[in-house]
Amino acid sequence: MEEEKAGVGAGAAAGELGSRLCLAGAGRFSQLFSLLSAESLGDTRWERRKLTALACGDVEGKFDVLFNRVRAIQKKSGNFDLLLCVGNFFGSTPDAEWEEYKTGIKKVPIQTYVLGANNQETVEYFQDADGCELAENITYLGRKGVFTGSSGLQIVYLSGTESLNEPVPGYSFSPKDVSSLRTMLCSTSQFKGVDILLTSPWPKYVGNFGNSSGEVDSKKCGSALISSLATGLKPRYHFAALEKTYYERLPYRNHIVLQENAQHATRFIALANVGNPEKKKYLYAFSIVPMKLMDAAELVKQPPDVTENPYRKSGKEASVGKQIPAPEEEAACQFFFDLNEKQGRKRSSTGRDSKSSPLPKQPRKPPQPPGPCWFCLASPEVEKHLVVNIGTHCYLALAKGGLSDDHVLILPIGHYQSVVELSAEVVEEVEKYKATLRRFFKSRGKRCVLFERNYKSHHLQLQVIPVPLSCCTTDDIKDAFITQAQEQQIELLEIPEHSDIKQIAQPGAAYFYVELDTGEKLFHRIKKNFPLQFGREVLASEAILNIPDKSDWRQCQISKEEEETLARCFRKDFEPFDFTLDD
């Protein structure tokens, strides 16, 4: 069991006065919370911003095991507000143990909410499709619906397993059920998502772009209808069960980078069955501030290990709606590279994905590109001759159509959108490359300017352009950027030298960023259009390199043979500064 206190999670308050809309029939669930009153809540629990809860996998009639465990947890960690149970709550055979809870002989230590039947054997326990109280402190939510607590927390629930046949069995849901939930919740322009989604089956393809789901193949098992539901509802947390295993997927995005405004991430968690002999996790503790009470910037803050949405490209047989294409790159990509064993020293941990042998120092896979990428080092789309140095997490490549023969790029080996999204170990190596290149160019009588344009490209490209000391001063370079920005009505702001871009720009936000050799930094938040060649135009201007005819890279291309010669020369010159050779 683990407890999260980040404030971005899922939970609900037991004893929370709230309202619930059931979609299984005409009636509302009148018994829900009927035994509760303001006095029963104690102090001001219902007014708290943060709520704590437990989620549980298949109980399968092992009520004593579950509730004894809950008592032990609450004795150690304090009382939780709520227990949510997904999967099979009852076993397939009658059990005297349940009768003791049903009649009140045994007490349930926490307000518990359960989903309905997943098989014919347990349908008899769930007579009211709209939900009902099964025993004191145990409530059946219903076939499908949404509960909104007084704090504003939203929990959407869907009972049963997928069925595409009509009539739908009492233990299943249909495409119409999923459609009605989506329509009810997603039809308003103000809809941003829900706090929790509870289903029993896994969503199909949930493992795409994420960490391994172990022995469960998410491409073969699970429900495509639930994938569709999760895509539309954008839950902050999604709990499921039925597969007898624990799987906490890496969080995934709910927006298309650069095409949509940043949105909160989703965490999918599958839980094992109660009391399983392998001791796989079946209880998950977490806390939450309801979405409606959160600051917008805090809500959309992206975890460092966030991945692409697993349902956006889920295979030919997925029926989860129209596939969303990857953002378009700038036409005729400017830079091309590839991994070649003959190019420099190849480290054993290049960051390339390997399903058969995960890296010991990188247990979590880096985010994967939504489609072909010219910049991922392991991508088949790249050329091989421009790579000049390979580190553990990053590499250097000569720019195609560069402003000079030693115009290089620092690029992450794995797929990252921008500096803002880099993991800590990649950031560390990027900084090492920056410092090394400054020393290298200084030894050759040059200072260097670095810039990033996170706009109309989907793989981070840090461009490093050397400027001979005889051309101009750093102040001249700074003035040139500011002057040209003003002429083009671009708001280029100076930010503190030791500030972190992550403190200024949210993941998914478009921006242009310049770093001078003195450490001074200039930043522009792109809101609408931005000239793609702005950085090159400034550096190519008369005030700096005085090569205005090279402001467009497409006018600077040379033959492959000439590029190979330049790459060989750079590797040879850079070798004395190559920190990747130091073990």
Coordinates of C-alpha atoms in Angstrom, one line a residue:
M1 CA 0.0 0.0 0.0
E2 CA 1.2 3.5 -0.7
E3 CA -0.1 6.9 0.2
E4 CA 0.1 9.9 -2.1
K5 CA 0.0 13.5 -0.7
A6 CA 0.6 15.4 -3.9
G7 CA -2.9 16.9 -4.2
V8 CA -3.3 15.6 -7.7
G9 CA -5.0 12.3 -7.3
A10 CA -8.4 10.9 -6.6
G11 CA -10.5 10.5 -3.5
A12 CA -13.9 11.3 -1.9
A13 CA -15.0 12.0 1.6
A14 CA -17.0 9.4 3.4
G15 CA -19.7 11.2 5.2
E16 CA -19.5 13.9 2.6
L17 CA -23.0 15.3 1.9
G18 CA -23.4 15.1 -1.8
S19 CA -25.6 14.4 -4.8
R20 CA -25.6 11.6 -7.3
L21 CA -27.1 11.2 -10.7
C22 CA -27.8 7.6 -11.8
L23 CA -28.3 6.7 -15.4
A24 CA -29.5 3.2 -15.0
G25 CA -33.2 4.0 -14.6
A26 CA -35.7 6.8 -14.0
G27 CA -35.3 7.1 -10.2
R28 CA -32.7 8.8 -8.2
F29 CA -30.9 6.9 -5.4
S30 CA -32.8 8.3 -2.5
Q31 CA -31.1 6.2 0.2
L32 CA -27.5 7.5 -0.6
F33 CA -26.2 9.3 2.5
S34 CA -29.7 9.3 4.0
L35 CA -28.3 8.3 7.4
L36 CA -25.8 11.1 7.5
S37 CA -26.3 14.5 9.0
A38 CA -24.1 17.5 9.6
E39 CA -23.6 16.3 13.1
S40 CA -22.4 12.9 12.0
L41 CA -19.5 14.5 10.1
G42 CA -17.8 15.7 13.2
D43 CA -15.8 19.0 13.3
T44 CA -15.4 20.5 9.8
R45 CA -14.3 17.4 7.8
W46 CA -16.6 18.2 4.9
E47 CA -15.1 21.6 4.5
R48 CA -11.6 20.4 4.1
R49 CA -10.0 20.9 0.7
K50 CA -8.0 17.7 0.8
L51 CA -9.8 14.4 1.0
T52 CA -8.2 11.0 1.7
A53 CA -9.4 7.6 0.4
L54 CA -8.6 4.0 -0.2
A55 CA -9.2 2.0 -3.4
C56 CA -9.4 -1.8 -3.5
G57 CA -9.4 -4.5 -6.1
D58 CA -11.5 -7.7 -6.3
V59 CA -12.7 -8.5 -2.7
E60 CA -14.3 -11.8 -3.9
G61 CA -16.1 -12.2 -0.5
K62 CA -13.0 -11.9 1.6
F63 CA -14.6 -9.2 3.8
D64 CA -12.8 -10.0 7.0
V65 CA -9.4 -9.9 5.3
L66 CA -10.2 -6.5 3.7
F67 CA -11.8 -4.8 6.7
N68 CA -9.2 -6.1 9.2
R69 CA -6.5 -4.6 6.9
V70 CA -8.4 -1.3 6.7
R71 CA -8.6 -1.2 10.5
A72 CA -4.9 -1.8 10.8
I73 CA -4.1 1.0 8.3
Q74 CA -6.4 3.5 10.0
K75 CA -4.9 2.7 13.4
K76 CA -1.5 3.5 12.0
S77 CA -2.2 6.3 9.6
G78 CA -5.5 7.8 10.9
N79 CA -9.0 7.5 9.5
F80 CA -9.6 7.7 5.8
D81 CA -12.8 9.2 4.4
L82 CA -13.8 6.6 1.9
L83 CA -13.1 3.1 0.5
L84 CA -13.8 2.5 -3.2
C85 CA -14.0 -1.1 -4.4
V86 CA -13.7 -2.1 -8.1
G87 CA -13.9 -5.6 -9.6
N88 CA -15.8 -8.5 -8.0
F89 CA -17.0 -7.5 -4.5
F90 CA -18.7 -10.8 -3.9
G91 CA -17.5 -14.3 -4.5
S92 CA -19.3 -16.7 -6.8
T93 CA -20.6 -18.8 -4.0
P94 CA -22.7 -17.7 -0.9
D95 CA -20.7 -17.0 2.2
A96 CA -21.9 -16.9 5.8
E97 CA -19.3 -14.1 6.3
W98 CA -21.4 -11.7 4.3
E99 CA -24.5 -12.4 6.3
E100 CA -22.7 -11.2 9.4
Y101 CA -22.0 -7.9 7.8
K102 CA -25.4 -7.7 6.2
T103 CA -27.2 -8.3 9.6
G104 CA -24.9 -6.0 11.5
I105 CA -23.2 -8.6 13.6
K106 CA -19.9 -7.4 12.1
K107 CA -19.2 -3.7 11.5
V108 CA -17.6 -2.1 8.5
P109 CA -14.9 0.4 9.7
I110 CA -15.2 2.8 6.8
Q111 CA -17.8 4.2 4.4
T112 CA -17.5 1.8 1.4
Y113 CA -18.7 2.1 -2.1
V114 CA -18.8 -0.9 -4.6
L115 CA -19.4 -1.5 -8.2
G116 CA -22.0 -4.1 -9.5
A117 CA -21.8 -7.7 -10.7
N118 CA -19.3 -8.9 -13.4
N119 CA -20.9 -12.3 -13.8
Q120 CA -24.2 -14.1 -13.6
E121 CA -23.4 -15.7 -10.2
T122 CA -23.4 -12.4 -8.3
V123 CA -26.2 -10.5 -10.0
E124 CA -28.6 -11.5 -7.1
Y125 CA -26.7 -9.2 -4.7
F126 CA -27.5 -6.1 -6.8
Q127 CA -31.3 -5.9 -7.2
D128 CA -31.6 -2.2 -7.6
A129 CA -29.9 -1.0 -10.8
D130 CA -29.9 2.6 -9.4
G131 CA -27.9 1.6 -6.4
C132 CA -28.8 0.8 -2.8
E133 CA -27.4 0.2 0.6
L134 CA -26.2 -3.4 0.9
A135 CA -25.2 -3.3 4.5
E136 CA -24.4 -0.6 7.1
N137 CA -21.5 1.5 5.6
I138 CA -21.6 -0.5 2.3
T139 CA -23.3 1.1 -0.7
Y140 CA -23.7 -0.2 -4.2
L141 CA -23.3 2.8 -6.5
G142 CA -25.4 1.5 -9.4
R143 CA -24.9 0.4 -13.0
K144 CA -23.6 3.8 -14.2
G145 CA -23.6 7.4 -13.1
V146 CA -21.8 10.2 -11.5
F147 CA -21.5 11.3 -7.8
T148 CA -20.7 14.9 -7.1
G149 CA -19.8 15.6 -3.4
S150 CA -20.5 18.8 -1.6
S151 CA -16.8 19.7 -2.1
G152 CA -17.3 19.4 -5.9
L153 CA -15.4 16.1 -6.2
Q154 CA -16.7 14.1 -9.1
I155 CA -16.6 10.3 -9.2
V156 CA -17.9 8.5 -12.4
Y157 CA -18.7 4.8 -12.1
L158 CA -19.5 2.1 -14.6
S159 CA -20.4 -1.4 -13.4
G160 CA -20.0 -4.7 -15.2
T161 CA -18.1 -6.0 -18.2
E162 CA -18.3 -5.0 -21.8
S163 CA -21.1 -6.5 -24.0
L164 CA -21.8 -5.7 -27.6
N165 CA -24.9 -8.0 -27.8
E166 CA -28.5 -6.9 -27.2
P167 CA -30.2 -7.3 -24.8
V168 CA -27.3 -6.6 -22.5
P169 CA -27.0 -9.0 -19.5
G170 CA -27.5 -7.6 -16.0
Y171 CA -23.8 -7.8 -15.3
S172 CA -22.6 -5.9 -18.4
F173 CA -22.6 -2.5 -20.0
S174 CA -23.1 -1.6 -23.7
P175 CA -21.9 1.1 -26.1
K176 CA -25.1 3.0 -25.4
D177 CA -24.2 3.1 -21.7
V178 CA -20.7 4.5 -22.4
S179 CA -22.2 7.0 -24.9
S180 CA -24.7 8.2 -22.4
L181 CA -22.1 8.9 -19.8
R182 CA -19.8 10.7 -22.2
T183 CA -22.7 12.8 -23.6
M184 CA -24.0 13.8 -20.2
L185 CA -20.6 14.9 -18.9
C186 CA -18.6 16.1 -22.0
S187 CA -21.3 18.1 -23.8
T188 CA -20.7 21.4 -22.0
S189 CA -17.9 23.8 -23.1
Q190 CA -16.8 24.1 -19.5
F191 CA -16.0 20.4 -19.1
K192 CA -12.4 19.8 -18.2
G193 CA -12.5 16.2 -16.8
V194 CA -13.5 14.3 -13.7
D195 CA -11.6 13.4 -10.5
I196 CA -12.2 9.7 -10.5
L197 CA -13.3 7.0 -12.9
L198 CA -14.2 3.6 -11.5
T199 CA -14.6 0.5 -13.7
S200 CA -14.0 -3.2 -13.2
P201 CA -12.3 -4.1 -16.5
W202 CA -9.1 -2.5 -17.6
P203 CA -9.2 -0.1 -20.6
K204 CA -7.8 -1.7 -23.7
Y205 CA -4.4 -0.5 -24.9
V206 CA -3.7 1.3 -21.6
G207 CA -0.1 0.0 -21.8
N208 CA 0.7 1.9 -25.0
F209 CA 3.6 4.3 -24.6
G210 CA 3.8 3.4 -20.9
N211 CA 5.7 1.1 -18.5
S212 CA 5.2 -2.6 -18.8
S213 CA 1.9 -4.0 -17.5
G214 CA 3.6 -7.3 -16.6
E215 CA 1.9 -10.5 -17.6
V216 CA -1.2 -8.6 -18.7
D217 CA -1.3 -7.8 -22.5
S218 CA -3.4 -4.7 -22.7
K219 CA -3.6 -5.0 -26.4
K220 CA -5.5 -8.2 -26.1
C221 CA -7.4 -7.9 -22.8
G222 CA -9.6 -5.1 -21.4
S223 CA -12.4 -3.1 -22.9
A224 CA -12.2 -0.7 -25.9
L225 CA -15.4 1.0 -24.7
I226 CA -13.7 1.9 -21.4
S227 CA -10.7 3.3 -23.4
S228 CA -13.3 5.5 -25.2
L229 CA -14.8 6.5 -21.9
A230 CA -11.5 7.4 -20.3
T231 CA -10.5 9.4 -23.4
G232 CA -13.7 11.5 -23.2
L233 CA -13.9 11.9 -19.4
K234 CA -10.2 12.6 -18.8
P235 CA -10.2 11.3 -15.2
R236 CA -7.4 12.4 -12.9
Y237 CA -7.4 8.8 -11.5
H238 CA -8.8 5.7 -13.1
F239 CA -9.1 2.5 -11.0
A240 CA -9.9 -1.0 -12.3
A241 CA -9.3 -4.7 -11.4
L242 CA -10.3 -8.2 -12.6
E243 CA -6.8 -9.2 -13.9
K244 CA -5.5 -10.4 -10.5
T245 CA -2.5 -8.1 -10.6
Y246 CA -1.3 -4.6 -9.6
Y247 CA -0.3 -2.2 -12.3
E248 CA 0.4 1.5 -11.8
R249 CA 0.8 3.0 -15.2
L250 CA 3.0 6.1 -15.8
P251 CA 0.7 9.2 -15.9
Y252 CA -0.4 10.2 -19.4
R253 CA -1.3 13.4 -21.1
N254 CA -4.9 14.5 -21.9
H255 CA -3.9 17.1 -24.5
I256 CA -2.0 17.3 -27.7
V257 CA 1.1 19.3 -27.2
L258 CA 1.2 22.6 -29.1
Q259 CA -2.3 22.0 -30.5
E260 CA -4.3 22.2 -27.3
N261 CA -4.0 24.0 -24.0
A262 CA -2.2 22.0 -21.3
Q263 CA -4.6 19.8 -19.2
H264 CA -4.2 17.6 -16.2
A265 CA -2.6 14.1 -16.5
T266 CA -4.3 10.8 -15.8
R267 CA -3.0 8.0 -13.6
F268 CA -4.4 4.5 -14.2
I269 CA -4.1 2.0 -11.4
A270 CA -5.2 -1.6 -11.5
L271 CA -5.4 -3.5 -8.2
A272 CA -5.0 -7.1 -7.4
N273 CA -7.4 -9.4 -5.6
V274 CA -7.8 -9.2 -1.8
G275 CA -5.6 -11.7 0.2
N276 CA -3.8 -13.0 -2.9
P277 CA -1.0 -15.4 -2.0
E278 CA 1.6 -13.5 -4.1
K279 CA 1.0 -10.5 -1.9
K280 CA 0.3 -8.2 -4.8
K281 CA -1.0 -4.8 -3.9
Y282 CA -4.8 -4.7 -3.6
L283 CA -5.2 -1.5 -1.5
Y284 CA -4.1 1.9 -2.6
A285 CA -4.2 5.0 -0.4
F286 CA -4.3 8.5 -1.9
S287 CA -5.5 12.1 -1.2
I288 CA -7.0 14.8 -3.4
V289 CA -8.0 18.3 -3.6
P290 CA -11.1 18.4 -5.9
M291 CA -10.5 19.7 -9.3
K292 CA -12.9 22.6 -9.0
L293 CA -11.0 23.9 -5.9
M294 CA -7.5 23.7 -7.5
D295 CA -5.5 26.5 -9.0
A296 CA -5.5 26.1 -12.8
A297 CA -1.7 26.2 -13.1
E298 CA -1.3 23.6 -10.3
L299 CA -3.9 21.3 -11.9
V300 CA -2.3 21.1 -15.3
K301 CA 1.3 20.7 -13.9
Q302 CA 2.7 17.7 -15.7
P303 CA 4.6 15.0 -13.8
P304 CA 8.2 14.5 -15.0
D305 CA 7.4 10.9 -16.2
V306 CA 4.3 11.8 -18.1
T307 CA 3.7 9.9 -21.4
E308 CA 1.6 10.3 -24.5
N309 CA -2.0 9.3 -24.3
P310 CA -2.2 5.5 -24.8
Y311 CA -5.6 5.6 -26.5
R312 CA -4.8 8.1 -29.3
K313 CA -3.1 5.4 -31.4
S314 CA -4.4 2.1 -30.2
G315 CA -4.2 -0.3 -33.2
K316 CA -6.5 -1.2 -36.1
E317 CA -9.0 -3.1 -34.0
A318 CA -9.6 -0.4 -31.4
S319 CA -13.0 1.3 -31.6
V320 CA -12.3 4.3 -29.4
G321 CA -13.2 7.0 -31.9
K322 CA -11.3 9.0 -34.4
Q323 CA -7.5 8.7 -34.1
I324 CA -5.8 12.0 -33.4
P325 CA -2.8 12.7 -35.6
A326 CA 0.5 13.9 -34.3
P327 CA 1.4 17.6 -34.5
E328 CA 2.9 18.5 -37.8
E329 CA 6.6 19.3 -37.9
E330 CA 8.0 22.2 -39.9
A331 CA 8.0 21.0 -43.5
A332 CA 11.2 19.4 -44.7
C333 CA 12.8 19.0 -41.3
Q334 CA 15.9 21.0 -40.9
F335 CA 18.1 18.4 -39.1
F336 CA 18.7 14.8 -39.8
F337 CA 20.8 12.3 -37.8
D338 CA 21.0 8.6 -36.8
L339 CA 22.8 6.2 -34.6
N340 CA 25.8 4.6 -36.3
E341 CA 28.2 2.4 -34.4
K342 CA 31.1 4.0 -36.3
Q343 CA 30.1 7.5 -35.2
G344 CA 32.0 8.3 -32.0
R345 CA 31.9 6.2 -28.9
K346 CA 28.6 4.5 -28.3
R347 CA 27.7 4.3 -24.6
S348 CA 26.0 1.1 -23.2
S349 CA 23.1 3.2 -21.9
T350 CA 22.1 5.3 -24.9
G351 CA 18.5 5.6 -23.8
R352 CA 17.1 3.6 -26.7
D353 CA 14.1 1.6 -25.8
S354 CA 14.7 -2.1 -25.1
K355 CA 11.8 -4.2 -24.0
S356 CA 14.0 -7.2 -23.4
S357 CA 16.6 -5.5 -21.2
P358 CA 15.4 -2.5 -19.3
L359 CA 18.1 -0.1 -18.2
P360 CA 19.1 -0.5 -14.5
K361 CA 19.3 3.2 -13.9
Q362 CA 16.2 4.1 -15.9
P363 CA 13.4 1.8 -14.7
R364 CA 10.8 4.1 -16.3
K365 CA 10.8 4.4 -20.1
P366 CA 11.0 8.0 -21.5
P367 CA 8.0 9.3 -23.3
Q368 CA 7.5 7.9 -26.7
P369 CA 6.9 10.0 -29.9
P370 CA 3.3 9.9 -31.2
G371 CA 4.6 9.1 -34.7
P372 CA 7.8 9.2 -36.8
C373 CA 10.4 11.5 -35.4
W374 CA 13.5 12.9 -37.1
F375 CA 15.2 13.5 -33.8
C376 CA 14.9 10.4 -31.7
L377 CA 18.3 8.8 -32.0
A378 CA 16.9 5.3 -32.5
S379 CA 14.4 6.4 -35.2
P380 CA 14.7 4.8 -38.6
E381 CA 13.8 8.2 -40.2
V382 CA 17.2 9.8 -39.4
E383 CA 20.4 10.1 -41.4
K384 CA 23.6 8.8 -39.8
H385 CA 26.5 11.0 -40.8
L386 CA 25.8 14.2 -38.8
V387 CA 25.9 12.8 -35.3
V388 CA 29.2 13.9 -33.8
N389 CA 29.0 12.8 -30.1
I390 CA 26.8 10.4 -28.1
G391 CA 26.3 10.6 -24.3
T392 CA 24.1 8.6 -22.0
H393 CA 20.9 10.7 -22.3
C394 CA 21.8 13.3 -25.0
Y395 CA 23.8 13.6 -28.2
L396 CA 25.4 16.2 -30.5
A397 CA 24.7 16.6 -34.2
L398 CA 25.8 19.1 -36.8
A399 CA 23.0 21.3 -38.1
K400 CA 21.9 20.7 -41.6
G401 CA 22.3 24.0 -43.4
G402 CA 24.1 25.5 -40.3
L403 CA 25.0 29.1 -39.9
S404 CA 28.6 27.9 -39.6
D405 CA 30.6 24.7 -40.0
D406 CA 30.5 24.1 -36.3
H407 CA 26.8 25.0 -35.7
V408 CA 25.6 22.1 -33.5
L409 CA 22.5 20.8 -31.7
I410 CA 22.1 19.3 -28.3
L411 CA 19.3 16.7 -28.5
P412 CA 17.9 14.2 -26.0
I413 CA 18.2 10.6 -27.2
G414 CA 14.7 9.8 -26.0
H415 CA 11.6 11.7 -27.1
Y416 CA 11.0 14.9 -25.2
Q417 CA 9.0 17.9 -26.4
S418 CA 11.0 20.7 -24.8
V419 CA 13.4 21.6 -22.0
V420 CA 10.5 22.0 -19.7
E421 CA 9.6 18.3 -19.9
L422 CA 13.1 16.8 -19.5
S423 CA 13.7 14.4 -16.6
A424 CA 16.4 15.3 -14.0
E425 CA 19.1 13.1 -15.4
V426 CA 18.6 14.4 -19.0
V427 CA 18.7 18.0 -17.7
E428 CA 22.0 17.2 -15.9
E429 CA 23.6 16.0 -19.1
V430 CA 22.3 18.9 -21.2
E431 CA 24.0 21.3 -18.7
K432 CA 27.2 19.3 -19.0
Y433 CA 27.1 19.5 -22.8
K434 CA 26.5 23.3 -22.6
A435 CA 29.5 23.8 -20.3
T436 CA 31.7 21.6 -22.4
L437 CA 30.7 23.4 -25.7
R438 CA 31.4 26.8 -24.1
R439 CA 35.0 25.6 -23.1
F440 CA 35.5 24.1 -26.6
F441 CA 34.4 27.2 -28.5
K442 CA 36.3 29.5 -26.1
S443 CA 39.5 27.6 -26.9
R444 CA 38.9 28.4 -30.5
G445 CA 38.3 32.1 -30.0
K446 CA 34.6 32.0 -30.0
R447 CA 31.6 32.5 -27.7
C448 CA 28.4 30.6 -28.2
V449 CA 24.7 31.5 -28.2
L450 CA 22.1 28.9 -27.5
F451 CA 18.4 29.0 -28.3
E452 CA 15.3 26.8 -28.3
R453 CA 12.1 27.3 -30.3
N454 CA 9.4 25.1 -28.8
Y455 CA 6.9 25.9 -31.6
K456 CA 5.9 23.7 -34.6
S457 CA 8.3 21.0 -33.7
H458 CA 7.8 18.0 -31.4
H459 CA 11.3 17.0 -30.3
L460 CA 13.6 19.3 -28.3
Q461 CA 16.3 21.0 -30.3
L462 CA 18.9 23.1 -28.5
Q463 CA 20.8 25.0 -31.2
V464 CA 24.3 26.1 -30.3
I465 CA 25.8 28.7 -32.6
P466 CA 29.5 29.8 -32.1
V467 CA 30.2 33.5 -32.7
P468 CA 33.9 34.7 -33.2
L469 CA 35.0 37.0 -30.4
S470 CA 36.2 39.5 -33.1
C471 CA 32.6 39.9 -34.4
C472 CA 30.9 41.5 -31.5
T473 CA 30.4 41.5 -27.7
T474 CA 27.8 39.6 -25.8
D475 CA 26.0 42.8 -25.1
D476 CA 25.8 43.4 -28.9
I477 CA 24.2 40.0 -29.3
K478 CA 21.7 40.7 -26.5
D479 CA 20.9 44.1 -28.1
A480 CA 20.4 42.6 -31.5
F481 CA 17.8 40.0 -30.2
I482 CA 15.9 42.7 -28.3
T483 CA 16.0 45.2 -31.2
Q484 CA 14.7 42.7 -33.8
A485 CA 12.1 41.4 -31.3
Q486 CA 10.8 45.0 -30.9
E487 CA 10.7 45.5 -34.6
Q488 CA 8.6 42.4 -35.0
Q489 CA 6.4 43.2 -32.0
I490 CA 7.8 40.2 -30.1
E491 CA 7.9 40.6 -26.3
L492 CA 11.3 39.3 -25.4
L493 CA 11.9 39.4 -21.6
E494 CA 15.0 39.0 -19.6
I495 CA 14.7 36.5 -16.9
P496 CA 16.9 35.9 -13.8
E497 CA 20.3 34.3 -14.7
H498 CA 19.8 31.3 -12.4
S499 CA 16.1 30.8 -13.0
D500 CA 14.7 27.5 -14.3
I501 CA 12.6 27.6 -17.5
K502 CA 10.3 25.1 -15.8
Q503 CA 9.3 27.8 -13.3
I504 CA 8.2 30.0 -16.2
A505 CA 6.7 27.8 -18.8
Q506 CA 4.2 25.0 -18.3
P507 CA 4.6 21.7 -20.2
G508 CA 2.9 22.0 -23.6
A509 CA 3.4 25.8 -23.7
A510 CA 5.0 27.3 -26.8
Y511 CA 8.0 29.6 -26.3
F512 CA 11.3 30.9 -27.6
Y513 CA 14.3 31.0 -25.4
V514 CA 17.9 32.4 -25.7
E515 CA 20.9 31.8 -23.5
L516 CA 24.0 33.9 -23.9
D517 CA 27.5 32.8 -22.9
T518 CA 27.4 35.1 -19.8
G519 CA 24.4 33.1 -18.5
E520 CA 21.9 35.9 -19.4
K521 CA 18.6 34.6 -20.6
L522 CA 15.8 36.0 -22.8
F523 CA 12.3 34.5 -23.0
H524 CA 9.2 34.9 -25.2
R525 CA 5.9 33.1 -24.6
I526 CA 4.4 32.3 -28.0
K527 CA 0.7 33.0 -28.0
K528 CA -0.1 33.0 -31.7
N529 CA 2.2 33.1 -34.7
F530 CA 6.0 33.2 -34.4
P531 CA 8.6 33.6 -37.2
L532 CA 10.2 30.2 -37.5
Q533 CA 13.6 31.6 -38.5
F534 CA 13.8 34.3 -35.9
G535 CA 16.8 33.0 -34.0
R536 CA 18.8 32.5 -37.2
E537 CA 17.8 35.9 -38.6
V538 CA 19.1 37.7 -35.6
L539 CA 22.4 35.7 -35.5
A540 CA 22.9 36.0 -39.3
S541 CA 22.3 39.8 -39.2
E542 CA 24.9 42.5 -39.9
A543 CA 25.2 43.2 -36.2
I544 CA 26.5 39.7 -35.4
L545 CA 27.7 37.2 -38.1
N546 CA 27.0 39.5 -41.0
I547 CA 25.7 36.6 -43.2
P548 CA 22.1 37.7 -43.8
D549 CA 21.9 35.4 -46.9
K550 CA 22.1 32.4 -44.5
S551 CA 19.0 33.3 -42.4
D552 CA 17.1 30.5 -44.0
W553 CA 18.6 27.0 -43.5
R554 CA 17.2 25.8 -46.8
Q555 CA 19.5 28.2 -48.6
C556 CA 22.6 26.8 -46.9
Q557 CA 22.5 23.1 -47.7
I558 CA 25.6 21.4 -49.0
S559 CA 26.3 17.9 -50.4
K560 CA 26.4 14.8 -48.2
E561 CA 30.1 14.4 -48.8
E562 CA 30.8 17.9 -47.5
E563 CA 28.6 17.2 -44.5
E564 CA 30.6 14.1 -43.7
T565 CA 33.9 16.0 -43.9
L566 CA 32.6 18.7 -41.5
A567 CA 31.4 16.0 -39.1
R568 CA 34.7 14.2 -39.1
C569 CA 36.6 17.5 -38.4
F570 CA 34.3 18.4 -35.6
R571 CA 34.6 15.0 -33.9
K572 CA 38.4 15.2 -34.1
D573 CA 38.5 18.8 -32.7
F574 CA 36.0 18.0 -30.0
E575 CA 37.6 14.8 -28.8
P576 CA 39.9 16.4 -26.1
F577 CA 36.8 17.9 -24.5
D578 CA 34.6 14.8 -24.8
F579 CA 33.4 14.0 -21.2
T580 CA 31.6 10.9 -22.5
L581 CA 35.0 9.2 -22.7
D582 CA 35.6 9.6 -19.0
D583 CA 34.5 6.5 -17.0

